[in-house]
Structures are given as C-alpha cells and as structure tokens.
PDB file of C-alpha atoms in Angstrom:
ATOM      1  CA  UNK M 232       6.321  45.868   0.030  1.00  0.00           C
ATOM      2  CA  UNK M 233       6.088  46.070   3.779  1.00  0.00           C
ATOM      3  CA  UNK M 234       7.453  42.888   6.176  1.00  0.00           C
ATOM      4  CA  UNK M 235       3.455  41.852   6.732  1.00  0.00           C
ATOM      5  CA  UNK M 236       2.296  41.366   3.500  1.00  0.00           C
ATOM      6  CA  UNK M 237       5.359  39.998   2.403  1.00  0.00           C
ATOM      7  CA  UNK M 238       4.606  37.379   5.479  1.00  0.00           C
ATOM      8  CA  UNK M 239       1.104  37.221   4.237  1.00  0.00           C
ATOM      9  CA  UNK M 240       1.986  36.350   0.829  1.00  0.00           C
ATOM     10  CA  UNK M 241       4.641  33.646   1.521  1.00  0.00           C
ATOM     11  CA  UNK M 242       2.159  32.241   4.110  1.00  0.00           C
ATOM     12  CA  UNK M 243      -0.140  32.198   1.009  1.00  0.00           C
ATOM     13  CA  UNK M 244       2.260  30.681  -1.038  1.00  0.00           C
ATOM     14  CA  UNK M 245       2.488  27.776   1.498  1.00  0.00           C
ATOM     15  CA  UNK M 246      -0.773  27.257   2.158  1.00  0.00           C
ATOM     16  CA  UNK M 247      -1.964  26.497  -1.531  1.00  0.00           C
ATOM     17  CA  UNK M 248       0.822  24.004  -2.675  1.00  0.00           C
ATOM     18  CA  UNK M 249       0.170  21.245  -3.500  1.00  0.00           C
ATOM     19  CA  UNK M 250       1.917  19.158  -0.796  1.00  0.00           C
ATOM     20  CA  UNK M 251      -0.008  21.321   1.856  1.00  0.00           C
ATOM     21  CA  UNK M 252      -3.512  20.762   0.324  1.00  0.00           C
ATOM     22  CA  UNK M 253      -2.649  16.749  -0.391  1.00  0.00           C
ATOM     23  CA  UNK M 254      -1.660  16.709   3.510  1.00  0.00           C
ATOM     24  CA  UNK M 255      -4.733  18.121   4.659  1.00  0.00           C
ATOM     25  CA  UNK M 256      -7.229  16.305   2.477  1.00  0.00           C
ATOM     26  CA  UNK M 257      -4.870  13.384   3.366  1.00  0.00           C
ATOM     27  CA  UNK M 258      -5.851  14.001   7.265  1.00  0.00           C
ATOM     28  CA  UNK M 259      -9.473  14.791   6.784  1.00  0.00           C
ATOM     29  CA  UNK M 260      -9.475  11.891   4.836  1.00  0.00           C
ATOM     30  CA  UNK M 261      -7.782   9.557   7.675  1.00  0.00           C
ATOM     31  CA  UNK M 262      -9.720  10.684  10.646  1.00  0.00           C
ATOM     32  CA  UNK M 263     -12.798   9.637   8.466  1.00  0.00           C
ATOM     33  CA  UNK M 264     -11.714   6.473   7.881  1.00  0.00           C
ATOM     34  CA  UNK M 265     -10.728   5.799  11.490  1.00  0.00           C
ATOM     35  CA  UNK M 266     -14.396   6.142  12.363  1.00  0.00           C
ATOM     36  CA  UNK M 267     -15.045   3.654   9.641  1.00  0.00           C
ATOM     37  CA  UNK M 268     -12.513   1.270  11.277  1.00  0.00           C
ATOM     38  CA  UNK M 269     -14.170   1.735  14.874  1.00  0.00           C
ATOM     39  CA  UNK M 270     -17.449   1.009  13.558  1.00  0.00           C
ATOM     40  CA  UNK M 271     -15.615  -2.054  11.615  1.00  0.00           C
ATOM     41  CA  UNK M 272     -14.420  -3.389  14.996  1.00  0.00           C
ATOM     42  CA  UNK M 273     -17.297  -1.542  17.207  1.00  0.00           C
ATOM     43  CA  UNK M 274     -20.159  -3.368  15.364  1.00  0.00           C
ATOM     44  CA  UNK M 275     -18.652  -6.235  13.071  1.00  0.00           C
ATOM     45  CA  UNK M 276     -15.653  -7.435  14.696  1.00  0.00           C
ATOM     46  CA  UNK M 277     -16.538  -7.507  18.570  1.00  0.00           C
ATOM     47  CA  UNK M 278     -20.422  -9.156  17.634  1.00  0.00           C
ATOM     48  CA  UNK M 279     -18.456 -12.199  15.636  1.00  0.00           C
ATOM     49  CA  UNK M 280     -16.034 -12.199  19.038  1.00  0.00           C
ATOM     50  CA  UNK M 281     -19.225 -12.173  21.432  1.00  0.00           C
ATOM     51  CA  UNK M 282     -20.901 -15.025  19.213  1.00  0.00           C
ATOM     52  CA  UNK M 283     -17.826 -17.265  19.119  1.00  0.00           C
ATOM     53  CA  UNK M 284     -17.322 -16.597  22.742  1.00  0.00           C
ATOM     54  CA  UNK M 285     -20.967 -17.495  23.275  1.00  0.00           C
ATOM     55  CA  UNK M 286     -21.355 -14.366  25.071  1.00  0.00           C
ATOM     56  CA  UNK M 287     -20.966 -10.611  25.878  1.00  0.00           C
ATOM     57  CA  UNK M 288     -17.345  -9.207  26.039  1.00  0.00           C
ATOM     58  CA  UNK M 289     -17.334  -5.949  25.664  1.00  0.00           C
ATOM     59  CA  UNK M 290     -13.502  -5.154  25.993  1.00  0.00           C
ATOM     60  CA  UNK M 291     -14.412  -1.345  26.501  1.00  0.00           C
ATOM     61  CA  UNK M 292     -15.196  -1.683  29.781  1.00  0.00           C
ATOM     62  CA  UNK M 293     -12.620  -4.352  31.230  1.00  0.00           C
ATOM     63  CA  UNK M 294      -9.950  -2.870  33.656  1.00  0.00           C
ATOM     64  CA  UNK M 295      -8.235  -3.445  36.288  1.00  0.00           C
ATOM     65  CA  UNK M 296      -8.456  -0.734  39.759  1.00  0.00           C
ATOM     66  CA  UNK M 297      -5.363   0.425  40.894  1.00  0.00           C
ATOM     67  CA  UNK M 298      -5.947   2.553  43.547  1.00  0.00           C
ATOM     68  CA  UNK M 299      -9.489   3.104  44.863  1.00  0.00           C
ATOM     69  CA  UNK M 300     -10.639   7.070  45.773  1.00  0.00           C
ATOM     70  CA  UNK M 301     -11.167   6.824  50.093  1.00  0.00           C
ATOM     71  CA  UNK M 302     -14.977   6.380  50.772  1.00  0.00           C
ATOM     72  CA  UNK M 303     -15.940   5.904  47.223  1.00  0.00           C
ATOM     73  CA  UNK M 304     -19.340   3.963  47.561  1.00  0.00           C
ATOM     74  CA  UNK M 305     -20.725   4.623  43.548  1.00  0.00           C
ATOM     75  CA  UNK M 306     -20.904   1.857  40.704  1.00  0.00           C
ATOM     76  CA  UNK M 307     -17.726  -0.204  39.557  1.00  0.00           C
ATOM     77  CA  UNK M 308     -17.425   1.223  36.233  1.00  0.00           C
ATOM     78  CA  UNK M 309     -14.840   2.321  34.209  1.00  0.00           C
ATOM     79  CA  UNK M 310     -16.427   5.824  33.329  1.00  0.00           C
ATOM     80  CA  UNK M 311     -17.195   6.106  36.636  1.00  0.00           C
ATOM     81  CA  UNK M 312     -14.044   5.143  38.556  1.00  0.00           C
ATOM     82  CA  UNK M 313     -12.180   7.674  36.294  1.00  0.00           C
ATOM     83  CA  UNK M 314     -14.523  10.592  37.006  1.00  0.00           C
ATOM     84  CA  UNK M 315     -13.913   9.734  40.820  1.00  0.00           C
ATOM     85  CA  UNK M 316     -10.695  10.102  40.251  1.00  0.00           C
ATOM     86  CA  UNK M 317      -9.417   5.893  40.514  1.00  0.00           C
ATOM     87  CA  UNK M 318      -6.497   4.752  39.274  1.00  0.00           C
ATOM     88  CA  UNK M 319      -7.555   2.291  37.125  1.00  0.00           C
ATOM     89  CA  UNK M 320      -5.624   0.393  33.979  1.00  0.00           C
ATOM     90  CA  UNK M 321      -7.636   0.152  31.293  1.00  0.00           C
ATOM     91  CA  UNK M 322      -6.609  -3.034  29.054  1.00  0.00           C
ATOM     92  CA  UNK M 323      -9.626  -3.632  27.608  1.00  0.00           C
ATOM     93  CA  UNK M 324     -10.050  -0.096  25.522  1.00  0.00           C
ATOM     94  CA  UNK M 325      -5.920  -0.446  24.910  1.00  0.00           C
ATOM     95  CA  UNK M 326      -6.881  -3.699  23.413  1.00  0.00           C
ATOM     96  CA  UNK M 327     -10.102  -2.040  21.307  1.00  0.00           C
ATOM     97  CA  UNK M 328      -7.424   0.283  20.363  1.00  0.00           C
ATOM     98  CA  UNK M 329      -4.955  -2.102  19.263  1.00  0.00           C
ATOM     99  CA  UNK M 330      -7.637  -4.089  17.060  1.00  0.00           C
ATOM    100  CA  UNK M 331      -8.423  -0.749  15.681  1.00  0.00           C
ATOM    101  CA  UNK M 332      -4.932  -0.248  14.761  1.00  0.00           C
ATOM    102  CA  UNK M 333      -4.018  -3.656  13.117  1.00  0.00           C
ATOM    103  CA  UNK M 334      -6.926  -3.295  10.985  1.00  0.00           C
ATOM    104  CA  UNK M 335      -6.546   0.074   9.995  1.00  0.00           C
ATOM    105  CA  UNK M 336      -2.423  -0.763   9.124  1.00  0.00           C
ATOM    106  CA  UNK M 337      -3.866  -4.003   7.191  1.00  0.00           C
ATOM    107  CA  UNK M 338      -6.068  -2.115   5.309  1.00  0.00           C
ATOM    108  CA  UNK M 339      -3.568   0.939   4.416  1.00  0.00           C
ATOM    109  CA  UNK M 340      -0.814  -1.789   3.376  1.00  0.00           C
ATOM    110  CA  UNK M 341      -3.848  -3.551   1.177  1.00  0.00           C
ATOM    111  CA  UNK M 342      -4.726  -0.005  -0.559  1.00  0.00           C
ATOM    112  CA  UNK M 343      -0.835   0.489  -1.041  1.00  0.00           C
ATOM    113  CA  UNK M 344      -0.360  -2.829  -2.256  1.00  0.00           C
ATOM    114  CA  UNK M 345      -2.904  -2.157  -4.539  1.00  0.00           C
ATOM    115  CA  UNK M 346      -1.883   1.188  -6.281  1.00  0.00           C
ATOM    116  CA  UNK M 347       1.995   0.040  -6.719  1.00  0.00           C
ATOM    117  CA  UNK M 348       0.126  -2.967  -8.286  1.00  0.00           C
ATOM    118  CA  UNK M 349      -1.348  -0.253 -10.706  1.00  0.00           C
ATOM    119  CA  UNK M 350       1.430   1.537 -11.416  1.00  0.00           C
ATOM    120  CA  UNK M 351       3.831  -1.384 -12.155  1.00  0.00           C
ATOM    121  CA  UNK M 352       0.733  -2.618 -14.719  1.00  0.00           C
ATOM    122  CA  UNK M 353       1.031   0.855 -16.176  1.00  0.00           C
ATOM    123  CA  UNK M 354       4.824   1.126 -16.414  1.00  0.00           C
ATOM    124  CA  UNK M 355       5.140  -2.050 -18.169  1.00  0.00           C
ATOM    125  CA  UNK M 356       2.707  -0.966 -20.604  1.00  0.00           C
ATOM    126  CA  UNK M 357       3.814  -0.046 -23.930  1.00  0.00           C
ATOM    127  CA  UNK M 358       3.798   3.724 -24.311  1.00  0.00           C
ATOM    128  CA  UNK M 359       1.970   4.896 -27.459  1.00  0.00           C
ATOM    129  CA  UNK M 360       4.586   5.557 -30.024  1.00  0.00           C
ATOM    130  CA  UNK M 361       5.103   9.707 -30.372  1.00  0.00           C
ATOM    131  CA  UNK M 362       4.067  11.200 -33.780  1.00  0.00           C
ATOM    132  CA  UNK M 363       7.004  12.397 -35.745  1.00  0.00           C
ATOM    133  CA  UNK M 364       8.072  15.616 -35.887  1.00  0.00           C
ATOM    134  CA  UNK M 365       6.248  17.929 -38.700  1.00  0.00           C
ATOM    135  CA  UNK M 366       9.664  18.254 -41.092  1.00  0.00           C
ATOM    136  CA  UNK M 367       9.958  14.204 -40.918  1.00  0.00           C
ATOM    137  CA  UNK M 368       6.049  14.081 -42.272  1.00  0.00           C
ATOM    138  CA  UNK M 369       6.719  16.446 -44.830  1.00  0.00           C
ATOM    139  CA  UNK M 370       9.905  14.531 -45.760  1.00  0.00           C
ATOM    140  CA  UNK M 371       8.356  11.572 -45.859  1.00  0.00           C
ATOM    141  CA  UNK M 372       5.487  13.245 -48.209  1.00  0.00           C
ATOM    142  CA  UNK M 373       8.157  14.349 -50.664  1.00  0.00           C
ATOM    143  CA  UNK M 374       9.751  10.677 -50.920  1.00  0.00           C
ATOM    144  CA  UNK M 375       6.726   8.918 -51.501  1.00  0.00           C
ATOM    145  CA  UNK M 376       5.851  12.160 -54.463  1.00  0.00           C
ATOM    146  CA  UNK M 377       9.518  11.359 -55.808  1.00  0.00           C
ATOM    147  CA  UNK M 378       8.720   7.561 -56.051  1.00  0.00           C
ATOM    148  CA  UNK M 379       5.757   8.086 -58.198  1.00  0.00           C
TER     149      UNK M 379
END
C-alpha cells in the first residue's frame, strides 16, 4: 500500500467517526440556530424595546465617528461612513451582538439544564432486572419437577 492511499484511508477513517460527524452536524446545527436568535432579538426583542421606549431605536445603526474621510459630503450612516472609509465605533451593533449572545448562552444553558435533568431521571430509575442465565432456568425447572 503506497503513502497516498494509506493518507487517503486514514483521512477516511477520520472523517466518518463519530466525534467528527457529531462536530459537524453540531456546527451546522449552531449557525442555524444563531439565525433563529437574530431573528429572536431582530424582530421580537428590539419591537418590545421600541414600544417600551415609546419609540424607534434601532441599535444597528448607532455609532459614534472617529475620524471623518477629508471632503466627505455623503449621508451620516453607518454603512456609509464605513464604505468611505470613517473611523467610526460601532456600539450599537456590539450591543445587538451582545443581546444576541446572552440569549443564545441562556438558551444553550436551558437545553443543557434540561438533558442532565433527563439523564439524572433516567439514572435513578430502576433498571429492569436481567433474566437469569439459561442453566439457572433449567435448574430452577428441575427443583420445582423434584418438589412434585
């Protein structure tokens, strides 16, 4: 077996464990679920904030300029600034992050929470007793015949 498809074949070997496979489902899995959490804070979270605030915040687009590019005349925003090249800080999407973050944490440590909950219920469970061994049936046939 040459160097290359020994390569090839411990590559394969890799690829299909089990660990490999959980991690990438585990990832695909994740960067779905991020997009659920943006939507969660995109269109649930900051329209509760707006309504409480009694009006628009969009935290997106809340910053702070830096530096200004010389003779830039365009509009003052965000996407803008950073496409002329401004040095601008941008709290307000840091912030959308962060909310993003603390909810997506919150809701791994509930989902966590939930499954060690499930597994303690199902260790303290009694465990069905085991069927004895074939020669300790038969044994036990031949005593009760012998008591007769």
């Amino acid at each position: 077996m040459s160097k290359a498809s020994g390569f090839l074949k411990e590559f394969r070997d890799f690829a299909v464990k089990g660990n490999a496979v959980d991690l990438a489902i585990g990832v695909i899995i994740g960067a779905a679920f991020g997009k659920i959490v943006d939507s969660i804070v995109k269109d649930l979270i900051m329209p509760l904030v707006n309504f409480i605030l009694g009006g628009s915040v969009d935290f997106s687009n809340k910053f702070l300029v830096l530096s200004m590019p010389e003779g830039y005349t365009g509009p003052m925003t965000y996407a803008d600034l950073t496409k002329a090249g401004a040095n601008v800080l941008a709290w307000g999407n840091f912030l959308t992050i962060l909310i993003n973050f603390i909810l997506l944490a919150f809701v791994v440590f509930i989902i966590v929470k939930m499954i060690n909950t499930a597994r303690r219920k199902q260790e303290e469970a009694p465990a069905a007793p085991e069927a004895p061994p074939e020669d300790v049936v038969v044994l036990r046939e031949i005593r009760d015949l012998l008591k007769k």
